mmCIF file of C-alpha atoms in Angstrom:
data_model
loop_
_atom_site.group_PDB
_atom_site.id
_atom_site.type_symbol
_atom_site.label_atom_id
_atom_site.label_comp_id
_atom_site.label_asym_id
_atom_site.label_seq_id
_atom_site.Cartn_x
_atom_site.Cartn_y
_atom_site.Cartn_z
ATOM 1 C CA MET A 1 145.244 177.974 146.941
ATOM 2 C CA GLU A 2 147.318 180.489 144.973
ATOM 3 C CA LEU A 3 150.404 178.468 145.902
ATOM 4 C CA CYS A 4 148.775 175.258 144.697
ATOM 5 C CA LEU A 5 147.852 176.857 141.382
ATOM 6 C CA ALA A 6 151.315 178.368 140.929
ATOM 7 C CA LEU A 7 153.045 175.040 141.448
ATOM 8 C CA THR A 8 150.704 173.081 139.235
ATOM 9 C CA ALA A 9 150.759 175.734 136.511
ATOM 10 C CA ALA A 10 154.533 175.599 136.486
ATOM 11 C CA THR A 11 154.705 171.829 136.298
ATOM 12 C CA SER A 12 151.797 171.256 133.926
ATOM 13 C CA SER A 13 153.294 173.663 131.386
ATOM 14 C CA CYS A 14 156.657 171.894 131.697
ATOM 15 C CA GLN A 15 158.234 175.001 133.263
ATOM 16 C CA VAL A 16 159.955 172.801 135.796
ATOM 17 C CA HIS A 17 162.613 175.410 136.593
ATOM 18 C CA ILE A 18 159.868 177.610 138.051
ATOM 19 C CA ALA A 19 158.520 174.799 140.196
ATOM 20 C CA ALA A 20 162.054 173.853 141.226
ATOM 21 C CA TYR A 21 162.523 177.428 142.444
ATOM 22 C CA LEU A 22 159.189 177.592 144.266
ATOM 23 C CA LEU A 23 159.303 174.277 146.113
ATOM 24 C CA PRO A 24 162.202 175.009 148.506
ATOM 25 C CA HIS A 25 160.529 178.277 149.549
ATOM 26 C CA VAL A 26 157.266 176.653 150.626
ATOM 27 C CA PRO A 27 157.001 175.473 154.257
ATOM 28 C CA GLN A 28 156.787 171.691 154.444
ATOM 29 C CA GLN A 29 153.663 171.786 156.587
ATOM 30 C CA VAL A 30 151.934 173.797 153.866
ATOM 31 C CA LEU A 31 152.994 171.359 151.146
ATOM 32 C CA GLY A 32 151.869 168.462 153.328
ATOM 33 C CA ALA A 33 148.438 169.974 153.867
ATOM 34 C CA LEU A 34 147.971 170.648 150.153
ATOM 35 C CA SER A 35 149.805 167.596 148.792
ATOM 36 C CA VAL A 36 146.774 165.728 147.476
ATOM 37 C CA GLU A 37 145.294 168.841 145.920
ATOM 38 C CA ILE A 38 148.608 169.807 144.323
ATOM 39 C CA LEU A 39 148.960 166.457 142.572
ATOM 40 C CA LYS A 40 145.296 166.399 141.567
ATOM 41 C CA ALA A 41 145.522 169.900 140.146
ATOM 42 C CA ALA A 42 148.725 169.042 138.273
ATOM 43 C CA GLY A 43 146.913 166.090 136.735
ATOM 44 C CA GLU A 44 143.890 168.171 135.792
ATOM 45 C CA ARG A 45 146.041 170.817 134.119
ATOM 46 C CA SER A 46 148.300 168.291 132.414
ATOM 47 C CA GLY A 47 147.059 168.981 128.889
ATOM 48 C CA GLY A 48 147.469 165.291 128.091
ATOM 49 C CA SER A 49 150.917 164.982 129.703
ATOM 50 C CA LEU A 50 151.653 163.940 133.269
ATOM 51 C CA ASP A 51 155.240 165.202 133.186
ATOM 52 C CA GLY A 52 154.387 167.805 135.824
ATOM 53 C CA VAL A 53 153.085 165.156 138.207
ATOM 54 C CA ALA A 54 156.152 163.035 137.570
ATOM 55 C CA PHE A 55 158.387 166.038 138.245
ATOM 56 C CA LEU A 56 156.751 166.753 141.606
ATOM 57 C CA LEU A 57 157.102 163.144 142.699
ATOM 58 C CA GLN A 58 160.633 162.654 141.381
ATOM 59 C CA SER A 59 161.727 165.858 143.120
ATOM 60 C CA ASP A 60 160.294 164.535 146.419
ATOM 61 C CA PHE A 61 158.181 167.662 146.698
ATOM 62 C CA LEU A 62 157.220 166.864 150.307
ATOM 63 C CA GLY A 63 160.838 166.533 151.391
ATOM 64 C CA ASP A 64 160.083 163.110 152.858
ATOM 65 C CA PRO A 65 160.206 160.053 150.559
ATOM 66 C CA ALA A 66 157.740 158.045 152.651
ATOM 67 C CA ALA A 67 155.243 160.925 152.650
ATOM 68 C CA THR A 68 155.670 161.592 148.922
ATOM 69 C CA TYR A 69 155.106 157.920 148.075
ATOM 70 C CA ALA A 70 152.148 157.810 150.473
ATOM 71 C CA VAL A 71 150.286 160.730 148.889
ATOM 72 C CA ALA A 72 150.730 159.179 145.438
ATOM 73 C CA ASP A 73 149.329 155.916 146.779
ATOM 74 C CA ILE A 74 146.352 157.697 148.345
ATOM 75 C CA ILE A 75 145.364 159.219 145.010
ATOM 76 C CA ALA A 76 146.015 155.962 143.142
ATOM 77 C CA LYS A 77 143.533 154.187 145.435
ATOM 78 C CA SER A 78 141.041 157.040 145.582
ATOM 79 C CA GLU A 79 137.442 156.377 144.613
ATOM 80 C CA ASP A 80 136.819 160.078 144.116
ATOM 81 C CA GLU A 81 135.332 160.438 140.645
ATOM 82 C CA ALA A 82 136.682 163.981 140.482
ATOM 83 C CA VAL A 83 140.224 162.615 140.174
ATOM 84 C CA ALA A 84 141.294 162.388 136.531
ATOM 85 C CA PRO A 85 141.319 158.713 135.443
ATOM 86 C CA GLU A 86 144.625 159.225 133.641
ATOM 87 C CA LEU A 87 146.222 160.477 136.860
ATOM 88 C CA LYS A 88 144.937 157.521 138.878
ATOM 89 C CA THR A 89 146.163 155.057 136.242
ATOM 90 C CA PHE A 90 149.584 156.706 136.084
ATOM 91 C CA LEU A 91 150.011 156.682 139.856
ATOM 92 C CA ARG A 92 148.658 153.148 140.194
ATOM 93 C CA ASP A 93 151.022 151.803 137.531
ATOM 94 C CA HIS A 94 154.161 153.626 138.657
ATOM 95 C CA TRP A 95 153.932 155.260 142.107
ATOM 96 C CA SER A 96 151.609 153.154 144.264
ATOM 97 C CA GLU A 97 152.350 150.390 146.759
ATOM 98 C CA GLY A 98 150.990 148.001 144.154
ATOM 99 C CA ALA A 99 153.535 149.332 141.637
ATOM 100 C CA TYR A 100 156.304 148.601 144.142
ATOM 101 C CA MET A 101 155.104 145.014 144.502
ATOM 102 C CA GLU A 102 154.927 144.717 140.713
ATOM 103 C CA GLY A 103 158.491 145.998 140.502
ATOM 104 C CA LEU A 104 159.592 143.307 142.953
ATOM 105 C CA ARG A 105 157.785 140.682 140.883
ATOM 106 C CA LEU A 106 159.405 141.873 137.681
ATOM 107 C CA GLY A 107 162.802 141.829 139.366
ATOM 108 C CA GLN A 108 162.277 138.269 140.580
ATOM 109 C CA GLU A 109 161.086 137.158 137.158
ATOM 110 C CA HIS A 110 164.099 138.794 135.525
ATOM 111 C CA TYR A 111 166.476 137.017 137.894
ATOM 112 C CA MET A 112 164.862 133.631 137.331
ATOM 113 C CA ASN A 113 165.058 134.118 133.567
ATOM 114 C CA LEU A 114 168.757 134.906 133.901
ATOM 115 C CA VAL A 115 169.314 131.753 135.970
ATOM 116 C CA ARG A 116 167.539 129.681 133.314
ATOM 117 C CA ILE A 117 169.719 131.184 130.574
ATOM 118 C CA ILE A 118 172.900 130.514 132.548
ATOM 119 C CA LYS A 119 171.940 126.916 133.301
ATOM 120 C CA TRP A 120 170.180 125.822 130.152
ATOM 121 C CA GLY A 121 170.799 128.476 127.506
ATOM 122 C CA GLU A 122 172.150 127.324 124.159
ATOM 123 C CA SER A 123 173.974 130.525 123.279
ATOM 124 C CA PRO A 124 177.549 130.039 122.049
ATOM 125 C CA ILE A 125 178.528 132.553 124.756
ATOM 126 C CA CYS A 126 178.353 130.706 128.072
ATOM 127 C CA LEU A 127 177.394 133.291 130.687
ATOM 128 C CA ARG A 128 178.657 131.176 133.568
ATOM 129 C CA ASP A 129 182.183 131.430 132.133
ATOM 130 C CA LEU A 130 182.182 135.219 132.025
ATOM 131 C CA PRO A 131 183.710 137.312 134.831
ATOM 132 C CA ALA A 132 181.103 138.107 137.471
ATOM 133 C CA PRO A 133 181.033 141.876 136.740
ATOM 134 C CA LEU A 134 180.151 141.196 133.092
ATOM 135 C CA THR A 135 177.372 138.828 134.088
ATOM 136 C CA VAL A 136 176.009 141.518 136.403
ATOM 137 C CA ALA A 137 176.257 144.052 133.578
ATOM 138 C CA ILE A 138 174.292 141.815 131.219
ATOM 139 C CA ALA A 139 171.651 141.362 133.898
ATOM 140 C CA TYR A 140 171.323 144.869 135.305
ATOM 141 C CA LEU A 141 172.919 147.517 133.069
ATOM 142 C CA PRO A 142 169.566 148.247 131.336
ATOM 143 C CA LEU A 143 167.911 148.813 134.737
ATOM 144 C CA TYR A 144 170.774 151.067 135.825
ATOM 145 C CA ARG A 145 170.504 153.135 132.650
ATOM 146 C CA GLU A 146 166.735 153.443 133.072
ATOM 147 C CA CYS A 147 167.294 154.822 136.580
ATOM 148 C CA VAL A 148 169.920 157.290 135.364
ATOM 149 C CA LYS A 149 167.552 158.453 132.634
ATOM 150 C CA ALA A 150 164.705 158.902 135.126
ATOM 151 C CA GLY A 151 166.744 161.305 137.281
ATOM 152 C CA GLY A 152 165.228 163.150 140.218
ATOM 153 C CA CYS A 153 165.524 162.541 143.970
ATOM 154 C CA LEU A 154 163.041 159.670 143.959
ATOM 155 C CA PHE A 155 162.369 156.817 141.595
ATOM 156 C CA SER A 156 158.915 155.514 140.859
ATOM 157 C CA GLN A 157 157.786 152.673 143.092
ATOM 158 C CA ARG A 158 157.882 150.329 140.124
ATOM 159 C CA LEU A 159 161.546 151.133 139.449
ATOM 160 C CA ARG A 160 162.365 151.047 143.157
ATOM 161 C CA GLY A 161 160.909 147.559 143.471
ATOM 162 C CA GLN A 162 163.130 146.341 140.641
ATOM 163 C CA LEU A 163 166.143 147.992 142.282
ATOM 164 C CA VAL A 164 165.401 146.406 145.659
ATOM 165 C CA GLU A 165 165.198 142.960 144.086
ATOM 166 C CA ALA A 166 168.408 143.512 142.113
ATOM 167 C CA ALA A 167 170.235 144.648 145.258
ATOM 168 C CA ARG A 168 169.000 141.623 147.195
ATOM 169 C CA ARG A 169 170.405 139.311 144.545
ATOM 170 C CA LEU A 170 173.758 141.077 144.457
ATOM 171 C CA GLY A 171 174.620 141.410 148.141
ATOM 172 C CA ASP A 172 174.166 140.314 151.717
ATOM 173 C CA ARG A 173 172.627 143.579 152.873
ATOM 174 C CA VAL A 174 168.929 143.718 153.670
ATOM 175 C CA PHE A 175 166.960 145.987 151.374
ATOM 176 C CA ASP A 176 163.262 146.525 151.920
ATOM 177 C CA GLU A 177 160.410 148.963 151.480
ATOM 178 C CA VAL A 178 162.097 151.644 153.581
ATOM 179 C CA THR A 179 165.201 151.755 151.368
ATOM 180 C CA HIS A 180 165.094 154.579 148.858
ATOM 181 C CA GLY A 181 166.262 154.735 145.288
ATOM 182 C CA ARG A 182 169.552 156.629 145.294
ATOM 183 C CA GLU A 183 171.170 154.291 147.817
ATOM 184 C CA LEU A 184 170.111 151.342 145.673
ATOM 185 C CA VAL A 185 171.502 152.823 142.473
ATOM 186 C CA VAL A 186 174.876 153.467 144.134
ATOM 187 C CA PHE A 187 174.895 149.864 145.354
ATOM 188 C CA LEU A 188 174.115 148.611 141.847
ATOM 189 C CA GLU A 189 176.693 150.923 140.291
ATOM 190 C CA ASN A 190 179.390 149.495 142.558
ATOM 191 C CA HIS A 191 178.755 146.054 141.038
ATOM 192 C CA LEU A 192 178.996 147.191 137.408
ATOM 193 C CA PRO A 193 182.235 147.474 135.406
ATOM 194 C CA ASN A 194 183.497 151.034 135.479
ATOM 195 C CA PHE A 195 184.174 151.145 131.731
ATOM 196 C CA LEU A 196 180.461 150.607 131.068
ATOM 197 C CA LEU A 197 179.459 153.422 133.408
ATOM 198 C CA HIS A 198 182.033 155.898 132.137
ATOM 199 C CA PRO A 199 182.966 154.968 128.551
ATOM 200 C CA PRO A 200 186.175 156.607 127.223
ATOM 201 C CA ARG A 201 185.680 159.780 125.236
ATOM 202 C CA THR A 202 186.365 159.649 121.519
ATOM 203 C CA ALA A 203 188.404 162.315 119.834
#
């Protein structure tokens, strides 16, 4: 229990460097056994912010993406009234299986909107006449930048769903629920113009 409190105190007070130091020194079986309680405690001690919870999840605190996503989903679906409503809402909207499906839906909707613009848009700039990399950049550079800003080892399920859908539209490889975020971002990055990813430095 002291370990649980130490981790959640570190994350809930935004002292993420302390939590980052502690996590690698804790046996995985211990983290696994306490995973639900750690996230619940981080939510309870959030002080109105869930940054600590987000840090634990983004850092893949269980050392296993599937397990880390699963524990977030368990709490999101929990009917335990002792779980802070704000924590359940946060996990349901961003880290649950439902959030992954919503991310897929948003990705599909985004793609269909792009197709409509290309086919029937009245903009003086005809997207279909642009080089393919620029069309991809218009479609997916905002998503890429959101992922870069999020950082961490894992992306939220909502973001991951959008990445999976983007990757499916861009290539012949099969991406599904077992594909994790970093691989998807690298795949997306390879389809974006390099000058947009690494703009030249100004004097």
